[in-house]
Short mmCIF file of C-alpha atoms in Angstrom, two decimals:
data_model
loop_
_atom_site.label_atom_id
_atom_site.label_comp_id
_atom_site.label_asym_id
_atom_site.label_seq_id
_atom_site.Cartn_x
_atom_site.Cartn_y
_atom_site.Cartn_z
CA MET A 207 -53.03 -63.00 -13.34
CA LYS A 208 -52.63 -63.80 -9.69
CA SER A 209 -48.95 -64.08 -10.20
CA ASN A 210 -48.88 -60.69 -11.91
CA GLN A 211 -50.81 -59.15 -9.07
CA ARG A 212 -48.30 -60.45 -6.57
CA LEU A 213 -45.55 -59.09 -8.67
CA HIS A 214 -47.14 -55.65 -8.62
CA GLN A 215 -47.41 -55.83 -4.88
CA SER A 216 -43.81 -56.76 -4.69
CA VAL A 217 -42.91 -53.78 -6.80
CA SER A 218 -44.91 -51.51 -4.55
CA LEU A 219 -43.16 -52.87 -1.50
CA LYS A 220 -39.90 -52.45 -3.25
CA LYS A 221 -40.68 -48.81 -3.93
CA ILE A 222 -41.50 -48.24 -0.32
CA ALA A 223 -38.35 -49.99 0.72
CA LEU A 224 -36.42 -47.94 -1.78
CA ALA A 225 -37.88 -44.72 -0.44
CA CYS A 226 -36.97 -45.72 3.08
CA ALA A 227 -33.45 -46.56 1.99
CA PHE A 228 -33.07 -43.14 0.42
CA ALA A 229 -34.43 -41.44 3.49
CA LEU A 230 -32.06 -43.33 5.73
CA GLY A 231 -29.20 -42.90 3.33
CA SER A 232 -29.47 -39.14 3.20
CA ALA A 233 -30.56 -38.50 6.77
CA ALA A 234 -27.98 -40.52 8.63
CA PRO A 235 -24.81 -38.84 7.27
CA ALA A 236 -26.46 -35.43 7.57
CA VAL A 237 -26.38 -35.68 11.34
CA ASN A 238 -22.70 -36.62 11.41
CA GLY A 239 -21.04 -34.98 8.43
CA PHE A 240 -23.10 -32.16 6.96
CA ALA A 241 -21.40 -29.42 8.95
CA ALA A 242 -18.11 -29.00 10.74
CA SER A 243 -16.16 -26.28 12.52
CA ALA A 244 -12.58 -25.68 13.55
CA THR A 245 -10.88 -23.33 15.98
CA SER A 246 -7.96 -21.10 15.08
CA ASN A 247 -5.66 -19.36 17.49
CA ALA A 248 -5.07 -15.66 16.97
CA ASP A 249 -2.38 -13.38 18.28
CA ALA A 250 -1.01 -9.89 18.10
CA THR A 251 2.06 -8.35 19.67
CA VAL A 252 2.08 -4.76 20.79
CA VAL A 253 5.59 -3.39 21.08
CA ALA A 254 6.79 -0.43 23.06
CA ALA A 255 6.65 2.84 21.20
CA ILE A 256 9.91 3.87 19.63
CA ALA A 257 11.55 6.76 21.44
CA ILE A 258 14.55 8.97 20.78
CA ALA A 259 16.50 11.14 23.18
CA ASN A 260 19.21 13.65 22.46
CA ASN A 261 22.15 13.05 24.78
CA VAL A 262 24.75 15.42 23.39
CA GLY A 263 24.22 18.50 21.26
CA LEU A 264 25.96 19.20 17.99
CA ASN A 265 28.84 21.53 18.64
CA PHE A 266 31.09 22.95 15.93
CA GLY A 267 33.60 24.09 18.56
CA LYS A 268 35.64 27.23 18.27
CA PHE A 269 37.13 28.64 15.09
CA ALA A 270 38.12 31.87 13.47
CA ALA A 271 36.02 32.91 10.47
CA GLY A 272 38.87 34.34 8.43
CA THR A 273 37.74 34.69 4.85
CA GLY A 274 34.87 32.33 5.45
CA GLY A 275 34.19 28.74 4.44
CA THR A 276 32.74 25.74 6.21
CA VAL A 277 33.22 23.63 9.32
CA VAL A 278 32.40 19.96 8.87
CA MET A 279 31.59 17.73 11.86
CA SER A 280 31.63 14.02 11.10
CA ALA A 281 28.93 11.77 12.51
CA ALA A 282 30.87 9.66 14.99
CA SER A 283 31.42 9.15 18.69
CA ALA A 284 34.91 10.57 18.31
CA SER A 285 33.84 13.13 15.77
CA THR A 286 36.47 14.64 13.57
CA ARG A 287 36.23 18.24 12.55
CA SER A 288 37.56 19.70 9.36
CA ALA A 289 37.45 23.11 7.74
CA THR A 290 37.27 24.39 4.19
CA GLY A 291 38.05 27.82 2.82
CA GLY A 292 39.50 30.40 5.12
CA VAL A 293 38.10 29.04 8.39
CA VAL A 294 40.75 28.34 11.00
CA LEU A 295 39.91 25.72 13.62
CA LEU A 296 41.01 26.12 17.25
CA THR A 297 42.21 22.75 18.47
CA GLY A 298 41.41 23.41 22.13
CA THR A 299 37.64 23.27 21.51
CA ALA A 300 37.12 20.49 19.04
CA GLY A 301 33.34 20.23 19.19
CA THR A 302 31.14 17.15 19.17
CA ALA A 303 28.69 15.36 16.94
CA ALA A 304 25.12 15.15 18.21
CA LYS A 305 24.41 11.94 20.08
CA PHE A 306 20.99 10.27 20.08
CA THR A 307 19.73 7.17 21.89
CA VAL A 308 16.82 5.25 20.41
CA THR A 309 14.78 2.78 22.46
CA GLY A 310 12.00 0.39 21.46
CA ASP A 311 11.27 -3.21 20.59
CA SER A 312 14.32 -5.46 20.82
CA GLY A 313 15.52 -6.44 17.39
CA ALA A 314 13.25 -4.04 15.54
CA THR A 315 14.67 -1.93 12.75
CA TYR A 316 13.89 1.72 12.26
CA ALA A 317 14.46 4.55 9.85
CA VAL A 318 16.12 7.83 10.77
CA THR A 319 14.95 11.06 9.20
CA LEU A 320 17.41 13.93 9.26
CA PRO A 321 16.32 17.53 8.72
CA ALA A 322 15.22 18.14 5.16
CA GLY A 323 16.76 21.61 5.00
CA THR A 324 19.11 23.74 6.99
CA ALA A 325 19.03 24.88 10.57
CA THR A 326 19.83 28.40 11.58
CA LEU A 327 22.28 29.27 14.33
CA THR A 328 21.77 32.77 15.69
CA ARG A 329 24.29 34.76 17.65
CA THR A 330 23.08 34.67 21.21
CA GLY A 331 21.37 37.94 22.04
CA PHE A 332 21.83 39.32 18.53
CA THR A 333 20.63 38.74 14.98
CA GLU A 334 23.66 37.47 13.06
CA THR A 335 23.24 33.93 11.77
CA MET A 336 25.02 30.95 10.26
CA THR A 337 23.37 27.93 8.69
CA ALA A 338 24.02 24.24 9.28
CA GLY A 339 23.11 21.63 6.69
CA THR A 340 24.34 18.59 4.79
CA TRP A 341 23.32 16.36 7.68
CA THR A 342 25.00 13.00 8.13
CA LYS A 343 24.44 10.11 10.52
CA SER A 344 26.59 7.31 11.81
CA LEU A 345 24.12 4.65 10.64
CA ALA A 346 24.70 3.34 7.13
CA GLY A 347 21.00 2.65 6.59
CA ALA A 348 18.25 1.57 8.92
CA GLY A 349 19.01 1.27 12.61
CA THR A 350 18.54 -1.91 14.62
CA LEU A 351 17.45 -1.93 18.24
CA THR A 352 19.70 -4.73 19.41
CA GLY A 353 18.60 -5.39 22.96
CA GLY A 354 16.00 -2.65 22.56
CA THR A 355 18.35 0.29 22.24
CA GLU A 356 20.84 1.92 19.89
CA ILE A 357 22.98 5.02 19.85
CA PHE A 358 23.79 7.00 16.74
CA TYR A 359 25.50 10.31 15.94
CA VAL A 360 24.63 13.16 13.64
CA GLY A 361 27.07 15.53 12.01
CA ALA A 362 26.61 18.52 9.70
CA THR A 363 28.34 21.26 7.78
CA LEU A 364 28.29 24.83 9.06
CA THR A 365 28.63 27.67 6.61
CA VAL A 366 30.69 30.56 7.90
CA ALA A 367 30.70 33.96 6.22
CA SER A 368 33.83 36.00 5.68
CA ALA A 369 34.42 38.07 8.80
CA GLN A 370 31.52 36.34 10.54
CA VAL A 371 30.80 38.32 13.69
CA THR A 372 32.45 36.72 16.67
CA GLY A 373 30.33 35.26 19.43
CA ALA A 374 28.37 32.18 20.45
CA TYR A 375 25.72 31.02 18.02
CA ALA A 376 22.94 28.57 18.88
CA GLY A 377 20.06 26.83 17.17
CA THR A 378 18.21 23.56 17.07
CA PHE A 379 17.42 20.80 14.63
CA SER A 380 15.23 17.76 14.82
CA VAL A 381 15.85 14.10 14.05
CA SER A 382 13.02 11.62 13.93
CA VAL A 383 12.91 7.85 13.96
CA GLU A 384 10.17 5.39 13.05
CA TYR A 385 9.82 1.66 13.05
CA ASN A 386 10.37 -0.06 9.76
CA MET B 157 -67.58 -86.63 -12.29
CA ALA B 158 -65.21 -85.54 -14.88
CA PRO B 159 -63.14 -83.41 -12.46
CA PHE B 160 -62.78 -86.27 -9.99
CA GLU B 161 -61.71 -88.54 -12.77
CA ASP B 162 -58.91 -86.26 -13.44
CA THR B 163 -57.60 -86.28 -9.89
CA ALA B 164 -54.12 -86.91 -10.84
CA SER B 165 -54.00 -84.03 -13.26
CA GLY B 166 -55.85 -81.79 -10.77
CA SER B 167 -53.35 -82.62 -8.13
CA LEU B 168 -50.55 -81.90 -10.49
CA GLY B 169 -52.21 -78.57 -11.36
CA ARG B 170 -52.29 -77.52 -7.69
CA ARG B 171 -48.72 -78.52 -7.15
CA LEU B 172 -47.65 -76.62 -10.19
CA ALA B 173 -49.57 -73.56 -9.03
CA LEU B 174 -48.05 -73.82 -5.62
CA ALA B 175 -44.58 -74.18 -7.00
CA SER B 176 -45.13 -71.20 -9.21
CA MET B 177 -46.29 -69.13 -6.30
CA LEU B 178 -43.28 -70.04 -4.21
CA VAL B 179 -40.98 -69.16 -7.01
CA GLY B 180 -42.76 -65.85 -7.34
CA LEU B 181 -42.36 -65.04 -3.67
CA ALA B 182 -38.78 -66.04 -3.69
CA ALA B 183 -38.08 -63.82 -6.64
CA ALA B 184 -39.85 -60.90 -5.03
CA TYR B 185 -37.94 -61.29 -1.79
CA ASN B 186 -34.59 -61.46 -3.51
CA ALA B 187 -35.28 -58.41 -5.63
CA LEU B 188 -36.38 -56.39 -2.60
CA ALA B 189 -33.27 -57.19 -0.59
CA ALA B 190 -30.87 -56.47 -3.41
CA ASP B 191 -32.40 -53.10 -4.32
CA ALA B 192 -32.46 -51.87 -0.75
CA VAL B 193 -28.75 -52.51 -0.23
CA SER B 194 -27.86 -50.89 -3.51
CA SER B 195 -29.77 -47.70 -2.71
CA ALA B 196 -28.13 -47.26 0.66
CA GLU B 197 -24.66 -47.47 -0.83
CA ALA B 198 -25.43 -44.94 -3.52
CA THR B 199 -26.46 -42.20 -1.06
CA VAL B 200 -23.55 -42.33 1.36
CA VAL B 201 -21.69 -38.98 1.27
CA ALA B 202 -18.28 -38.13 2.67
CA PRO B 203 -18.71 -35.93 5.73
CA ILE B 204 -17.44 -32.38 5.45
CA ALA B 205 -14.49 -31.67 7.67
CA ILE B 206 -12.40 -28.61 8.47
CA SER B 207 -9.06 -28.24 10.16
CA ASN B 208 -7.02 -25.19 11.10
CA THR B 209 -3.55 -25.30 9.57
CA ALA B 210 -2.24 -21.80 10.38
CA PRO B 211 -3.24 -19.42 13.17
CA LEU B 212 -4.15 -15.82 12.53
CA SER B 213 -1.46 -13.36 13.50
CA PHE B 214 -1.54 -9.59 13.39
CA GLY B 215 2.23 -9.54 13.81
CA LYS B 216 4.02 -6.80 15.67
CA PHE B 217 3.09 -3.17 15.84
CA SER B 218 3.39 -0.14 18.04
CA ALA B 219 0.07 1.20 19.34
CA GLY B 220 0.93 4.83 18.64
CA SER B 221 -2.22 6.93 18.96
CA GLY B 222 -4.37 3.83 18.53
CA GLY B 223 -6.52 2.68 15.65
CA THR B 224 -6.93 -0.58 13.83
CA VAL B 225 -4.82 -3.24 12.17
CA VAL B 226 -6.59 -4.68 9.13
CA LEU B 227 -5.40 -8.11 8.02
CA SER B 228 -6.68 -9.27 4.64
CA PRO B 229 -7.39 -12.94 3.82
CA ALA B 230 -4.23 -12.74 1.69
CA GLY B 231 -2.29 -11.84 4.83
CA VAL B 232 -1.60 -8.22 3.96
CA ARG B 233 -1.70 -5.73 6.83
CA SER B 234 -2.71 -2.11 6.82
CA SER B 235 -3.20 0.42 9.61
CA PRO B 236 -5.72 3.15 8.80
CA GLY B 237 -5.21 4.86 12.18
CA GLY B 238 -2.20 5.73 14.30
CA VAL B 239 -0.90 2.19 14.70
CA VAL B 240 2.66 1.73 13.47
CA LEU B 241 3.27 -1.64 11.84
CA LEU B 242 6.68 -3.30 12.17
CA ALA B 243 7.70 -4.69 8.81
CA GLY B 244 9.88 -7.35 10.42
CA SER B 245 6.85 -9.18 11.86
CA PRO B 246 4.13 -8.89 9.22
CA GLY B 247 1.71 -11.53 10.60
CA ASN B 248 -0.43 -13.81 8.47
CA ALA B 249 -4.03 -14.81 7.80
CA ALA B 250 -5.52 -17.94 9.34
CA THR B 251 -5.72 -20.94 7.03
CA PHE B 252 -8.27 -23.75 7.20
CA ASN B 253 -8.45 -26.87 5.06
CA VAL B 254 -11.91 -28.09 4.09
CA THR B 255 -12.39 -31.68 2.92
CA GLY B 256 -15.43 -33.69 1.87
CA ASP B 257 -17.23 -34.78 -1.27
CA SER B 258 -15.46 -33.84 -4.46
CA ASN B 259 -17.03 -30.80 -6.09
CA ALA B 260 -19.47 -30.32 -3.23
CA GLY B 261 -20.45 -26.74 -2.44
CA TYR B 262 -20.53 -25.50 1.11
CA ALA B 263 -21.34 -22.41 3.12
CA ILE B 264 -18.72 -20.66 5.24
CA THR B 265 -19.83 -19.18 8.53
CA LEU B 266 -17.53 -16.60 10.09
CA PRO B 267 -17.81 -15.69 13.78
CA ALA B 268 -20.98 -13.71 14.44
CA GLY B 269 -19.33 -11.23 16.77
CA SER B 270 -15.92 -10.15 17.85
CA ALA B 271 -13.26 -12.24 19.55
CA VAL B 272 -11.04 -11.05 22.36
CA LEU B 273 -7.27 -11.17 22.48
CA THR B 274 -5.93 -11.15 26.03
CA HIS B 275 -2.58 -9.87 27.24
CA GLU B 276 -0.09 -12.60 28.11
CA SER B 277 0.39 -11.51 31.70
CA ASP B 278 -2.55 -9.22 32.48
CA SER B 279 -5.97 -10.63 31.57
CA ALA B 280 -7.55 -7.23 32.19
CA ARG B 281 -5.79 -5.91 29.11
CA THR B 282 -7.55 -6.92 25.92
CA MET B 283 -8.05 -6.03 22.29
CA SER B 284 -10.98 -7.14 20.15
CA MET B 285 -10.99 -8.39 16.61
CA GLY B 286 -13.93 -8.51 14.26
CA ALA B 287 -14.95 -7.56 10.71
CA TRP B 288 -14.09 -11.10 9.66
CA ILE B 289 -13.44 -11.77 6.03
CA SER B 290 -12.63 -15.01 4.27
CA GLU B 291 -11.31 -16.12 0.90
CA PRO B 292 -13.32 -17.68 -0.66
CA SER B 293 -16.11 -15.58 0.81
CA GLY B 294 -19.58 -16.89 1.66
CA THR B 295 -19.43 -20.20 -0.14
CA GLY B 296 -16.72 -22.57 -1.27
CA ARG B 297 -16.45 -25.68 -3.38
CA ILE B 298 -14.29 -28.67 -2.58
CA PRO B 299 -12.06 -29.38 -5.58
CA GLY B 300 -11.93 -32.77 -7.29
CA THR B 301 -8.69 -33.60 -5.58
CA GLY B 302 -7.44 -32.45 -2.23
CA PRO B 303 -8.84 -29.99 0.28
CA GLN B 304 -9.83 -26.40 -0.33
CA ALA B 305 -7.91 -23.81 1.65
CA VAL B 306 -9.99 -21.07 3.27
CA THR B 307 -8.04 -18.09 4.58
CA VAL B 308 -9.46 -15.70 7.14
CA GLY B 309 -8.49 -12.13 7.98
CA ALA B 310 -9.94 -9.68 10.46
CA THR B 311 -9.65 -6.19 11.91
CA LEU B 312 -8.02 -5.63 15.29
CA THR B 313 -8.89 -2.60 17.37
CA VAL B 314 -5.90 -1.14 19.21
CA GLY B 315 -6.27 1.36 22.01
CA GLU B 316 -4.18 4.47 22.40
CA ALA B 317 -1.17 3.51 24.53
CA GLN B 318 -2.24 -0.15 24.36
CA ALA B 319 0.05 -1.96 26.79
CA PRO B 320 2.98 -3.68 25.09
CA GLY B 321 3.02 -7.47 25.12
CA ARG B 322 1.73 -10.51 23.32
CA TYR B 323 -2.04 -10.92 23.13
CA SER B 324 -3.76 -14.17 22.20
CA GLY B 325 -7.24 -15.60 21.68
CA SER B 326 -9.16 -17.84 19.30
CA PHE B 327 -12.13 -17.96 16.97
CA ASN B 328 -14.21 -20.59 15.16
CA LEU B 329 -14.92 -21.12 11.50
CA SER B 330 -17.83 -23.36 10.46
CA VAL B 331 -18.62 -24.94 7.12
CA GLU B 332 -21.79 -26.72 6.00
CA TYR B 333 -22.78 -28.49 2.80
CA ASN B 334 -25.27 -26.48 0.80
#
């Protein structure tokens, strides 16, 4: 019986020891490894706003209306002009494509939006009109701001009526650009 | 007199009792030591650890009329205001790797407030980012093998005519076993 009693005491001690071991076992790692944190860098790059300037206006040059037709200006630095129908072009005033300069973030690409419809040219000081449409640009697709700038040209087709009243006609159109 | 006559046997009885007691103590001591060591080994847990493997980047954009750039934990940008995003530099979410006990759950703590991004050459020019969001959100669980990736996105506030340039800063992500 004495031996049994000692054994029970041993068991009790063992339980206490066991409890202590658990307490130590769970408490010690909690201090070192229960939580952790890490730092991340963050960045953002603000680029200059994209801007567009018109350097040269679109000019269909001089021509005689004849029986009417169209005058087509190609979109190029050395724009070529052609006529359809009865319009007769005067070679001395060949006209120009519109020239635009775009500036912004170096290397960025951008989209060009040409007028959706036609623009009206009105005889200066009077009411007679012609319309320009079928807009074209010298860029095949999106533009690229190599070095932060790019130049492109815009051409169009002018519709001339038979016996269009002679005189100087003027109007405006808008081209917009936006970053891709 | 009978007990004294049996001295030899009495002496033997005491020796036997003593031997028995010693054996008992020895057994108890051994059992105690062995159990204590075993318990300590069974409760050791791998510490939880976290490392940043990719920084957060809002990419490039033009401030326009100002607004926000929202970056999702999947790394997808959107600009609800007047900010114009440049597709060529789309940015990315931050990525953290969390390691620890297999299948252990843990809580993710995002920054409590906003963090500041400072202009590369003019410290007076700043933008703030906040509205932190992570994937997984709130809690995670370490898979049986390998770390768990936690991605973090945020919302950047951009001023009207925000000065061009690169802005940088940092933020902390904390994890804790739950």
